Amino acid sequence: MKPALIVHGGCGTPPPGEEPLRNAACGRAADAGWTVLAAGGSALDAVEAAVRQLEEEPVLNAGTGAYLQADGVARLDASIMSSDGRAGAVVQVPTLRNPVRLARWLLEQDAHVMLAGNAALELALRLGHEARVLATPGKIAYWQDNLDEACRALDYERMAAAW
């Protein structure tokens, strides 16, 4: 069987002029995965490498390029699954540079499938993972431009009604 590696840069329509940048970012992620496969690495290693590259791309809505939530914090999710059905996932983790690394660690531990929020961040930091500010100038501007009164007040009931 011939291997295949597919990456995507998220859903939605890119802002005008951003599509070439997003395509290039996806190309870099695919290259990262192929490099692992070409060196004899596993499919799981290739997927992790590709996703880590996606998380490094400020133009994508993953990792560095994540959109800020109503309170101005980027909280990240990542999951990874092996062909034997094992899985690892993290959700709503603030400031973690590469959440897929922690998801992979959870998969390999075979103890928890998912960790969330600050508990996941604390574990990642104990494991030596890197934290950093995840707010690009463009995402900060987007957040500021789209703040309405409900967001400023963190009134989740009004925000939900508006959605």
PDB file of C-alpha atoms in Angstrom:
ATOM      1  CA  MET A   1       0.000   0.000   0.000  1.00  0.00           C
ATOM      2  CA  LYS A   2       1.295   3.448  -0.903  1.00  0.00           C
ATOM      3  CA  PRO A   3       1.248   5.933   2.016  1.00  0.00           C
ATOM      4  CA  ALA A   4      -0.867   9.065   1.915  1.00  0.00           C
ATOM      5  CA  LEU A   5      -0.669  12.131   4.126  1.00  0.00           C
ATOM      6  CA  ILE A   6      -3.409  14.742   4.107  1.00  0.00           C
ATOM      7  CA  VAL A   7      -3.321  17.986   6.087  1.00  0.00           C
ATOM      8  CA  HIS A   8      -5.753  20.875   6.167  1.00  0.00           C
ATOM      9  CA  GLY A   9      -5.548  24.322   7.624  1.00  0.00           C
ATOM     10  CA  GLY A  10      -8.995  24.473   9.175  1.00  0.00           C
ATOM     11  CA  CYS A  11     -12.483  25.292   8.046  1.00  0.00           C
ATOM     12  CA  GLY A  12     -14.029  28.483   6.822  1.00  0.00           C
ATOM     13  CA  THR A  13     -13.217  30.914   4.071  1.00  0.00           C
ATOM     14  CA  PRO A  14      -9.834  32.615   4.445  1.00  0.00           C
ATOM     15  CA  PRO A  15      -9.781  36.404   4.435  1.00  0.00           C
ATOM     16  CA  PRO A  16      -8.972  37.926   1.032  1.00  0.00           C
ATOM     17  CA  GLY A  17      -5.351  37.386   0.065  1.00  0.00           C
ATOM     18  CA  GLU A  18      -4.669  34.847   2.804  1.00  0.00           C
ATOM     19  CA  GLU A  19      -5.335  31.657   0.828  1.00  0.00           C
ATOM     20  CA  PRO A  20      -1.800  31.409  -0.659  1.00  0.00           C
ATOM     21  CA  LEU A  21      -0.309  31.825   2.825  1.00  0.00           C
ATOM     22  CA  ARG A  22      -2.550  29.093   4.222  1.00  0.00           C
ATOM     23  CA  ASN A  23      -1.758  26.775   1.338  1.00  0.00           C
ATOM     24  CA  ALA A  24       1.964  27.298   1.898  1.00  0.00           C
ATOM     25  CA  ALA A  25       1.525  26.580   5.615  1.00  0.00           C
ATOM     26  CA  CYS A  26      -0.255  23.321   4.788  1.00  0.00           C
ATOM     27  CA  GLY A  27       2.552  22.471   2.380  1.00  0.00           C
ATOM     28  CA  ARG A  28       5.118  22.918   5.156  1.00  0.00           C
ATOM     29  CA  ALA A  29       3.070  20.659   7.439  1.00  0.00           C
ATOM     30  CA  ALA A  30       2.790  17.976   4.770  1.00  0.00           C
ATOM     31  CA  ASP A  31       6.545  18.221   4.175  1.00  0.00           C
ATOM     32  CA  ALA A  32       7.185  17.749   7.910  1.00  0.00           C
ATOM     33  CA  GLY A  33       5.112  14.567   7.900  1.00  0.00           C
ATOM     34  CA  TRP A  34       6.680  13.242   4.701  1.00  0.00           C
ATOM     35  CA  THR A  35      10.158  13.833   6.086  1.00  0.00           C
ATOM     36  CA  VAL A  36       9.326  11.497   8.970  1.00  0.00           C
ATOM     37  CA  LEU A  37       7.863   8.859   6.655  1.00  0.00           C
ATOM     38  CA  ALA A  38      10.832   9.064   4.269  1.00  0.00           C
ATOM     39  CA  ALA A  39      13.182   8.436   7.200  1.00  0.00           C
ATOM     40  CA  GLY A  40      11.252   5.287   8.113  1.00  0.00           C
ATOM     41  CA  GLY A  41       9.162   6.826  10.900  1.00  0.00           C
ATOM     42  CA  SER A  42       5.737   5.561  11.817  1.00  0.00           C
ATOM     43  CA  ALA A  43       2.451   7.011  10.610  1.00  0.00           C
ATOM     44  CA  LEU A  44       1.825   8.235  14.158  1.00  0.00           C
ATOM     45  CA  ASP A  45       5.193  10.029  14.183  1.00  0.00           C
ATOM     46  CA  ALA A  46       4.396  11.602  10.806  1.00  0.00           C
ATOM     47  CA  VAL A  47       0.986  12.813  11.956  1.00  0.00           C
ATOM     48  CA  GLU A  48       2.450  14.349  15.090  1.00  0.00           C
ATOM     49  CA  ALA A  49       5.172  16.103  13.063  1.00  0.00           C
ATOM     50  CA  ALA A  50       2.620  17.480  10.594  1.00  0.00           C
ATOM     51  CA  VAL A  51       0.307  18.743  13.331  1.00  0.00           C
ATOM     52  CA  ARG A  52       3.190  20.303  15.258  1.00  0.00           C
ATOM     53  CA  GLN A  53       4.041  22.270  12.112  1.00  0.00           C
ATOM     54  CA  LEU A  54       0.399  23.357  11.757  1.00  0.00           C
ATOM     55  CA  GLU A  55       0.562  24.549  15.379  1.00  0.00           C
ATOM     56  CA  GLU A  56       3.594  26.705  14.501  1.00  0.00           C
ATOM     57  CA  GLU A  57       1.842  28.536  11.661  1.00  0.00           C
ATOM     58  CA  PRO A  58       0.501  31.962  12.691  1.00  0.00           C
ATOM     59  CA  VAL A  59      -1.853  32.131   9.709  1.00  0.00           C
ATOM     60  CA  LEU A  60      -3.746  28.975  10.748  1.00  0.00           C
ATOM     61  CA  ASN A  61      -6.233  28.571  13.598  1.00  0.00           C
ATOM     62  CA  ALA A  62      -4.076  26.123  15.519  1.00  0.00           C
ATOM     63  CA  GLY A  63      -1.439  26.761  18.145  1.00  0.00           C
ATOM     64  CA  THR A  64       0.298  30.044  17.375  1.00  0.00           C
ATOM     65  CA  GLY A  65      -2.507  31.239  15.110  1.00  0.00           C
ATOM     66  CA  ALA A  66      -5.433  30.321  17.374  1.00  0.00           C
ATOM     67  CA  TYR A  67      -8.296  32.736  17.754  1.00  0.00           C
ATOM     68  CA  LEU A  68      -8.689  34.313  21.166  1.00  0.00           C
ATOM     69  CA  GLN A  69     -11.743  33.456  23.219  1.00  0.00           C
ATOM     70  CA  ALA A  70     -14.055  36.090  24.679  1.00  0.00           C
ATOM     71  CA  ASP A  71     -11.716  36.690  27.627  1.00  0.00           C
ATOM     72  CA  GLY A  72      -8.728  37.241  25.314  1.00  0.00           C
ATOM     73  CA  VAL A  73      -7.059  33.871  25.947  1.00  0.00           C
ATOM     74  CA  ALA A  74      -6.287  31.288  23.264  1.00  0.00           C
ATOM     75  CA  ARG A  75      -7.167  27.821  24.571  1.00  0.00           C
ATOM     76  CA  LEU A  76      -6.158  24.927  22.389  1.00  0.00           C
ATOM     77  CA  ASP A  77      -7.410  21.441  21.600  1.00  0.00           C
ATOM     78  CA  ALA A  78      -5.541  18.540  20.024  1.00  0.00           C
ATOM     79  CA  SER A  79      -6.157  14.850  19.590  1.00  0.00           C
ATOM     80  CA  ILE A  80      -4.307  11.961  18.055  1.00  0.00           C
ATOM     81  CA  MET A  81      -5.268   8.329  17.512  1.00  0.00           C
ATOM     82  CA  SER A  82      -3.334   5.236  16.551  1.00  0.00           C
ATOM     83  CA  SER A  83      -4.469   2.444  14.245  1.00  0.00           C
ATOM     84  CA  ASP A  84      -4.988   0.144  17.242  1.00  0.00           C
ATOM     85  CA  GLY A  85      -7.648   2.471  18.684  1.00  0.00           C
ATOM     86  CA  ARG A  86      -5.590   4.180  21.393  1.00  0.00           C
ATOM     87  CA  ALA A  87      -6.163   7.905  21.644  1.00  0.00           C
ATOM     88  CA  GLY A  88      -5.013  10.975  23.490  1.00  0.00           C
ATOM     89  CA  ALA A  89      -6.591  14.405  23.594  1.00  0.00           C
ATOM     90  CA  VAL A  90      -6.297  17.740  25.325  1.00  0.00           C
ATOM     91  CA  VAL A  91      -8.921  20.470  25.323  1.00  0.00           C
ATOM     92  CA  GLN A  92      -9.057  24.101  26.365  1.00  0.00           C
ATOM     93  CA  VAL A  93      -5.345  24.243  27.230  1.00  0.00           C
ATOM     94  CA  PRO A  94      -3.993  27.801  27.499  1.00  0.00           C
ATOM     95  CA  THR A  95      -0.492  28.853  26.411  1.00  0.00           C
ATOM     96  CA  LEU A  96       0.775  25.402  25.388  1.00  0.00           C
ATOM     97  CA  ARG A  97       2.985  25.689  22.302  1.00  0.00           C
ATOM     98  CA  ASN A  98       2.316  22.214  20.857  1.00  0.00           C
ATOM     99  CA  PRO A  99      -0.736  20.581  22.423  1.00  0.00           C
ATOM    100  CA  VAL A 100      -0.462  17.593  20.074  1.00  0.00           C
ATOM    101  CA  ARG A 101       2.722  16.579  21.953  1.00  0.00           C
ATOM    102  CA  LEU A 102       0.737  16.234  25.171  1.00  0.00           C
ATOM    103  CA  ALA A 103      -2.060  14.410  23.349  1.00  0.00           C
ATOM    104  CA  ARG A 104       0.537  11.962  22.018  1.00  0.00           C
ATOM    105  CA  TRP A 105       1.993  11.502  25.506  1.00  0.00           C
ATOM    106  CA  LEU A 106      -1.494  10.659  26.827  1.00  0.00           C
ATOM    107  CA  LEU A 107      -1.990   8.132  24.026  1.00  0.00           C
ATOM    108  CA  GLU A 108       1.272   6.425  24.935  1.00  0.00           C
ATOM    109  CA  GLN A 109       0.501   6.320  28.662  1.00  0.00           C
ATOM    110  CA  ASP A 110      -2.757   4.465  28.059  1.00  0.00           C
ATOM    111  CA  ALA A 111      -4.186   5.832  31.314  1.00  0.00           C
ATOM    112  CA  HIS A 112      -6.283   8.893  30.418  1.00  0.00           C
ATOM    113  CA  VAL A 113      -7.780   9.625  27.044  1.00  0.00           C
ATOM    114  CA  MET A 114      -8.376  13.326  27.649  1.00  0.00           C
ATOM    115  CA  LEU A 115      -7.211  16.109  29.928  1.00  0.00           C
ATOM    116  CA  ALA A 116      -8.536  19.642  30.004  1.00  0.00           C
ATOM    117  CA  GLY A 117      -7.602  23.182  30.876  1.00  0.00           C
ATOM    118  CA  ASN A 118      -5.063  24.175  33.463  1.00  0.00           C
ATOM    119  CA  ALA A 119      -4.585  20.588  34.684  1.00  0.00           C
ATOM    120  CA  ALA A 120      -3.401  19.631  31.204  1.00  0.00           C
ATOM    121  CA  LEU A 121      -1.115  22.662  31.080  1.00  0.00           C
ATOM    122  CA  GLU A 122       0.373  21.845  34.493  1.00  0.00           C
ATOM    123  CA  LEU A 123       1.133  18.287  33.381  1.00  0.00           C
ATOM    124  CA  ALA A 124       2.709  19.508  30.145  1.00  0.00           C
ATOM    125  CA  LEU A 125       4.942  21.921  32.026  1.00  0.00           C
ATOM    126  CA  ARG A 126       6.031  19.160  34.445  1.00  0.00           C
ATOM    127  CA  LEU A 127       6.925  17.080  31.379  1.00  0.00           C
ATOM    128  CA  GLY A 128       9.078  19.895  29.989  1.00  0.00           C
ATOM    129  CA  HIS A 129       6.733  21.100  27.247  1.00  0.00           C
ATOM    130  CA  GLU A 130       6.992  24.741  26.217  1.00  0.00           C
ATOM    131  CA  ALA A 131       4.435  27.397  27.055  1.00  0.00           C
ATOM    132  CA  ARG A 132       4.268  30.730  25.276  1.00  0.00           C
ATOM    133  CA  VAL A 133       1.936  33.588  24.483  1.00  0.00           C
ATOM    134  CA  LEU A 134      -0.400  32.478  21.717  1.00  0.00           C
ATOM    135  CA  ALA A 135      -1.635  35.771  20.366  1.00  0.00           C
ATOM    136  CA  THR A 136      -0.466  37.080  17.019  1.00  0.00           C
ATOM    137  CA  PRO A 137      -1.028  40.759  16.239  1.00  0.00           C
ATOM    138  CA  GLY A 138      -3.618  39.755  13.639  1.00  0.00           C
ATOM    139  CA  LYS A 139      -5.598  37.599  16.065  1.00  0.00           C
ATOM    140  CA  ILE A 140      -5.460  40.321  18.736  1.00  0.00           C
ATOM    141  CA  ALA A 141      -6.819  42.827  16.201  1.00  0.00           C
ATOM    142  CA  TYR A 142      -9.555  40.382  15.160  1.00  0.00           C
ATOM    143  CA  TRP A 143     -10.498  39.840  18.807  1.00  0.00           C
ATOM    144  CA  GLN A 144     -10.614  43.596  19.492  1.00  0.00           C
ATOM    145  CA  ASP A 145     -12.620  44.297  16.344  1.00  0.00           C
ATOM    146  CA  ASN A 146     -15.193  41.643  17.220  1.00  0.00           C
ATOM    147  CA  LEU A 147     -15.698  42.340  20.906  1.00  0.00           C
ATOM    148  CA  ASP A 148     -19.253  43.307  21.619  1.00  0.00           C
ATOM    149  CA  GLU A 149     -20.731  44.287  24.979  1.00  0.00           C
ATOM    150  CA  ALA A 150     -21.620  40.690  25.844  1.00  0.00           C
ATOM    151  CA  CYS A 151     -17.994  39.619  25.275  1.00  0.00           C
ATOM    152  CA  ARG A 152     -16.624  42.516  27.297  1.00  0.00           C
ATOM    153  CA  ALA A 153     -18.879  41.502  30.184  1.00  0.00           C
ATOM    154  CA  LEU A 154     -18.156  37.786  29.644  1.00  0.00           C
ATOM    155  CA  ASP A 155     -21.936  37.334  29.598  1.00  0.00           C
ATOM    156  CA  TYR A 156     -22.037  33.855  28.076  1.00  0.00           C
ATOM    157  CA  GLU A 157     -25.830  33.706  28.016  1.00  0.00           C
ATOM    158  CA  ARG A 158     -26.037  36.832  25.834  1.00  0.00           C
ATOM    159  CA  MET A 159     -23.138  35.614  23.668  1.00  0.00           C
ATOM    160  CA  ALA A 160     -24.936  32.300  23.083  1.00  0.00           C
ATOM    161  CA  ALA A 161     -28.167  34.099  22.234  1.00  0.00           C
ATOM    162  CA  ALA A 162     -26.317  36.240  19.661  1.00  0.00           C
ATOM    163  CA  TRP A 163     -24.745  33.178  18.046  1.00  0.00           C
TER     164      TRP A 163
END
